[in-house]
Coordinates of C-alpha atoms and ligand atoms in Angstrom, one line a residue:
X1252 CA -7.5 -1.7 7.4
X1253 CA -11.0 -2.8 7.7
X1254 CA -14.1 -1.5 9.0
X1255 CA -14.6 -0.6 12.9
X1256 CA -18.2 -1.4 14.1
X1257 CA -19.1 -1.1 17.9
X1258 CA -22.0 -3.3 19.0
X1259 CA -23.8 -2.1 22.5
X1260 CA -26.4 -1.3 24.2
X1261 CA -27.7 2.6 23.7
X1262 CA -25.6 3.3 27.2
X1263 CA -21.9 4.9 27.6
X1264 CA -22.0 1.4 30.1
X1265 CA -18.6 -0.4 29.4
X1266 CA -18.3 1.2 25.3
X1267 CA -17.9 5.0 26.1
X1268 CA -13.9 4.2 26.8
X1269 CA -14.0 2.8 23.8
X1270 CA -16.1 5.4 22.3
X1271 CA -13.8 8.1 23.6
X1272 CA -10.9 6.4 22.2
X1273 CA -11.4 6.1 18.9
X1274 CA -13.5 9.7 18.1
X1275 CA -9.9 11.3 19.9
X1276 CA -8.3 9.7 17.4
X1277 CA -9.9 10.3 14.6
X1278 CA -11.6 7.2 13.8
X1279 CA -14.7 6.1 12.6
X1280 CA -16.6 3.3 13.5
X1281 CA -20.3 2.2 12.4
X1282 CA -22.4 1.9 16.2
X1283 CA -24.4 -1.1 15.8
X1284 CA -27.2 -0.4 18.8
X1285 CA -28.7 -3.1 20.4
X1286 CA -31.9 -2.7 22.5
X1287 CA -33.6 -4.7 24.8
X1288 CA -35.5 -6.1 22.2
X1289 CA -33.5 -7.3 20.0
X1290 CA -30.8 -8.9 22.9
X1291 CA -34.1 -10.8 24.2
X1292 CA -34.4 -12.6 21.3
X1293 CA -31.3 -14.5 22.1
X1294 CA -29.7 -15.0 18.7
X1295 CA -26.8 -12.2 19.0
X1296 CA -25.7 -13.2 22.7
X1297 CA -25.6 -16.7 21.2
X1298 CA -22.5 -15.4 19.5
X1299 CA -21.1 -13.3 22.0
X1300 CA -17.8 -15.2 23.3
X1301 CA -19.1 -14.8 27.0
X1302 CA -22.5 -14.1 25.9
X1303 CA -22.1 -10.4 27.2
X1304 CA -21.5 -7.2 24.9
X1305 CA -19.7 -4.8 23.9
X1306 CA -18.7 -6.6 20.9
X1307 CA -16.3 -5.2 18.2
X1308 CA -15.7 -5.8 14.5
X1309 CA -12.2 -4.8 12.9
X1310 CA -12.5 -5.9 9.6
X1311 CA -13.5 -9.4 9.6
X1312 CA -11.7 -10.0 13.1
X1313 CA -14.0 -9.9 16.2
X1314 CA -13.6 -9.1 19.6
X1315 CA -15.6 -9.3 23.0
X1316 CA -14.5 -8.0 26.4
X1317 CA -14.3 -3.6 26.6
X1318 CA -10.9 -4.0 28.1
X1319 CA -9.2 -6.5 25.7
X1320 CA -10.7 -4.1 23.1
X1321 CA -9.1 -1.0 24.1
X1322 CA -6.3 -2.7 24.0
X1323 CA -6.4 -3.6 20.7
X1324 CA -7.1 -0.5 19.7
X1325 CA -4.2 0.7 21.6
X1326 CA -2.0 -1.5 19.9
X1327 CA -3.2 -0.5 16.7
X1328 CA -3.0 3.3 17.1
X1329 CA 0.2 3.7 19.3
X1330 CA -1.8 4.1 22.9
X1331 CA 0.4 1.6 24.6
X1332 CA 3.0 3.6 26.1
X1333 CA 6.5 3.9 25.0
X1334 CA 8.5 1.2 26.0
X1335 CA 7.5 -2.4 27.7
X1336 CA 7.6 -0.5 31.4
X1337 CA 5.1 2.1 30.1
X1338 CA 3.1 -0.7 28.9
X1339 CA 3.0 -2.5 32.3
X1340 CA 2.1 0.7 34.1
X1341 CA -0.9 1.6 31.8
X1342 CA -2.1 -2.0 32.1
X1343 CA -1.6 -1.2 36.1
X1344 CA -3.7 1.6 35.6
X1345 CA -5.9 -0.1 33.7
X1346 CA -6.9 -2.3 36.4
X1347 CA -7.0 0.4 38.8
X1348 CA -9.7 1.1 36.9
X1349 CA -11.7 -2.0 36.3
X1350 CA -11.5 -2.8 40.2
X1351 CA -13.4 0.5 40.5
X1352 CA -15.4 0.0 37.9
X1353 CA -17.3 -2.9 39.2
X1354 CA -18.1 -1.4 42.1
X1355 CA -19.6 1.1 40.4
X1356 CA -21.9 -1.5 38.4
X1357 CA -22.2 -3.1 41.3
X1358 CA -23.6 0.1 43.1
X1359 CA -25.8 1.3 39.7
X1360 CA -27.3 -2.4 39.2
X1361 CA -27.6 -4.2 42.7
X1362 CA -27.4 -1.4 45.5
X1363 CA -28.3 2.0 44.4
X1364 CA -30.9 3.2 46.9
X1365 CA -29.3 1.7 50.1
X1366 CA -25.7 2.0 49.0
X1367 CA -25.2 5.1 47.5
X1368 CA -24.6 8.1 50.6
X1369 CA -21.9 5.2 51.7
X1370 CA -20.6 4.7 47.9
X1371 CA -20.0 8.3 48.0
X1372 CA -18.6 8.6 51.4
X1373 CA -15.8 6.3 50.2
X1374 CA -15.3 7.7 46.8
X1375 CA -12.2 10.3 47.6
X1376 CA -10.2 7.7 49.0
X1377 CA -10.9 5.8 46.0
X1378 CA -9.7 8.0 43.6
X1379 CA -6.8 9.0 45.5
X1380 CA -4.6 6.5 43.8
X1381 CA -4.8 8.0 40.5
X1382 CA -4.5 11.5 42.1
X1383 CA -0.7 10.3 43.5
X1384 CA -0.4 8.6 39.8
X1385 CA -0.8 11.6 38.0
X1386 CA 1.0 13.7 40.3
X1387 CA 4.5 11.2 40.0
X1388 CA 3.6 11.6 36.3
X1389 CA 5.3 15.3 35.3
X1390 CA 4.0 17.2 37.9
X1391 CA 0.2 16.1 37.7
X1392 CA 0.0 18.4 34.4
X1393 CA 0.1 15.4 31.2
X1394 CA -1.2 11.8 31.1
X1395 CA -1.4 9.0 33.7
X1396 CA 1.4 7.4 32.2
X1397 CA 4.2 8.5 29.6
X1398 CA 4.5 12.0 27.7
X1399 CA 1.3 10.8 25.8
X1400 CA -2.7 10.0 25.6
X1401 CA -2.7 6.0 26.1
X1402 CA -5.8 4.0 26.2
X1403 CA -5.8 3.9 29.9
X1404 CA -6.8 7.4 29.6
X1405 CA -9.8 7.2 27.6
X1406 CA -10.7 4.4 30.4
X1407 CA -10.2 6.4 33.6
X1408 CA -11.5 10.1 31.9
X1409 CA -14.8 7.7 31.2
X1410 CA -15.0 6.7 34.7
X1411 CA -14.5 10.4 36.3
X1412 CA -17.1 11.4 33.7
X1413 CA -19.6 8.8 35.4
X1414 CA -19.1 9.9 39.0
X1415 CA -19.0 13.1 38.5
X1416 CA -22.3 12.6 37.4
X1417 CA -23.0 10.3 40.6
X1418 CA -21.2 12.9 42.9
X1419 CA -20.8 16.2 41.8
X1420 CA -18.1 17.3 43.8
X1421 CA -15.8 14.0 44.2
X1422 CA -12.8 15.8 42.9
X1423 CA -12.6 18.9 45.4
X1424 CA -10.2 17.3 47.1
X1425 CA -8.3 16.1 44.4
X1426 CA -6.9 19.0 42.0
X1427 CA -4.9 17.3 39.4
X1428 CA -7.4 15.0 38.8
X1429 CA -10.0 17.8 38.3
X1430 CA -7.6 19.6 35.8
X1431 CA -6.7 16.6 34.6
X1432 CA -10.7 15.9 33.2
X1433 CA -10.8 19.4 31.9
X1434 CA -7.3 18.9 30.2
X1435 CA -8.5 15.9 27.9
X1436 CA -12.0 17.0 27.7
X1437 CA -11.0 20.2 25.9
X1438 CA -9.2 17.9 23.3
X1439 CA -10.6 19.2 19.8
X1440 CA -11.9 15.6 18.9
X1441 CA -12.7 14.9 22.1
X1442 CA -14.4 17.8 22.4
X1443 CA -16.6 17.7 19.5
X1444 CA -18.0 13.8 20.4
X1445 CA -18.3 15.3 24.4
X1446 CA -20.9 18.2 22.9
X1447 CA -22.2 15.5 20.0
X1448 CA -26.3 15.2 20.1
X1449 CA -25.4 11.3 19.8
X1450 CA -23.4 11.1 23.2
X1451 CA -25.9 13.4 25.2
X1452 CA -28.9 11.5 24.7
X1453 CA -27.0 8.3 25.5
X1454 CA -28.1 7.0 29.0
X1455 CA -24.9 6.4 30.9
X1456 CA -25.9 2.8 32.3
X1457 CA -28.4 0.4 31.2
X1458 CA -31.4 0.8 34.1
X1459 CA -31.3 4.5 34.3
X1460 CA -29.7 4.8 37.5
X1461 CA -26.5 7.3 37.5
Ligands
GDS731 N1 -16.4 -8.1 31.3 C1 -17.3 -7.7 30.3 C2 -16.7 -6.6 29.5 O1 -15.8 -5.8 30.1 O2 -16.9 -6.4 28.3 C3 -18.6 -7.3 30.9 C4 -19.6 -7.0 29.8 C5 -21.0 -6.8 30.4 O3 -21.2 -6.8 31.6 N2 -22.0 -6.5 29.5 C6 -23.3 -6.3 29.9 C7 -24.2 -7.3 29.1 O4 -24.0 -7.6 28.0 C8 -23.7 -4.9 29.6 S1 -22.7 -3.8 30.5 N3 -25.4 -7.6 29.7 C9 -26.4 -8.4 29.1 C10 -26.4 -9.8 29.5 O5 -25.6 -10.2 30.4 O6 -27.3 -10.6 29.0 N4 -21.7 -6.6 34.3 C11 -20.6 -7.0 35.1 C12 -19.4 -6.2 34.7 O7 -19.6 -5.1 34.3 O8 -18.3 -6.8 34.8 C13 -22.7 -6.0 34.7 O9 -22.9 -5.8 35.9 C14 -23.6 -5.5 33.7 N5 -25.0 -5.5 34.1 C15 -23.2 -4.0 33.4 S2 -24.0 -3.4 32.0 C16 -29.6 -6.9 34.0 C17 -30.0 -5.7 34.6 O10 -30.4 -4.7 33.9 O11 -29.9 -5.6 35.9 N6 -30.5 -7.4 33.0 C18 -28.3 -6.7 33.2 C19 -27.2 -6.2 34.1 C20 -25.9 -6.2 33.5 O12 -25.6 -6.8 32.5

């Protein structure tokens, strides 16, 4: 197996799932840290695929897109459900959480001042879905999907991590959810990269806004 090497911006942005992912499962990876800087130049988003990043390196095969990359990973570490139904449902989740995921970015990057008491507003109703997911799922008490941590997970802990941030109390209506957070973010790994000096001076997105 070759070499894992995350290159992103010095945000959690769209590589904290990823992130998450791998430091839960015991993995290493090199973080190759682009700033602004060095992406102005132009040379490195010459080779980016959609001239975007994150961008990762597994061995000498490389990879553009966060979601496609979780995937991967998931593939390569068992995170992909148990059977081909499993699989379906995680990728069901998976866009659950991309759909929400650009409004987000599209609140934090083009609407922040003006949008944000109505962002909020709307936010319960948003997360409902995975509140009714997880409770269908054994109770509310395990994963979003299966008896076991998938990379879906990692995705949708990363974006309750971010609006938590945005809105403190966006879960008080929704319990599993909120036990659900604590549940995987007292995971020993998990854990450790959570309380690492590395992860808490990261900016969560890319113009400061949270
Ligand atoms: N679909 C891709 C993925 O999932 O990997 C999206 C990747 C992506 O958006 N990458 C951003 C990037 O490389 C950083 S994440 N930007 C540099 C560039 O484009 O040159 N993206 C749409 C989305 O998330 O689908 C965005 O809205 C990103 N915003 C989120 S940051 C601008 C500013 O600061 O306002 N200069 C850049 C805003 C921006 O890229």
């Amino acid at each position: 197996p070759g070499e894992y090497t995350l290159t992103y911006f010095p945000v959690r942005g769209r590589g904290e799932a990823i992130r998450m992912l791998l430091a839960d499962q015991g993995q290493e990876w090199i973080e190759d840290v682009v700033n602004g800087e060095i992406w102005q130049k132009g040379d490195l988003k010459q080779l980016c695929v959609f001239g975007q990043l994150p961008r990762f390196q597994d061995g000498n095969f490389i990879l553009h897109q966060s979601n496609a990359i979780l995937r991967h990973l998931a593939r390569n570490h068992g995170l992909y459900g148990q059977d081909a139904k499993e699989a379906a449902l995680l990728d069901m989740v998976n866009d659950g959480v991309e759909d929400l995921r650009l409004k987000y970015g599209h609140l934090i990057y083009q609407n922040y001042e003006s949008g944000k008491a109505a962002y909020i507003e709307a936010l319960p109703a948003e997360l409902r879905p995975f509140e009714k997911l997880l409770a269908q799922n054994d109770g509310g008490k395990g994963f979003i999907v299966g008896k076991q941590i998938a990379f879906a997970d990692y995705n949708l802990l990363d974006l309750l991590h971010v609006h938590l941030v945005l809105a403190p109390n966006c879960l008080a209506s929704l319990p599993l959810l909120a036990g659900y957070v604590q549940r995987l973010n007292a995971r020993p790994l998990l854990k450790d990269f959570l309380e690492s000096d590395a992860r808490k001076k990261r900016f969560i997105n890319g113009n400061g806004k949270q």
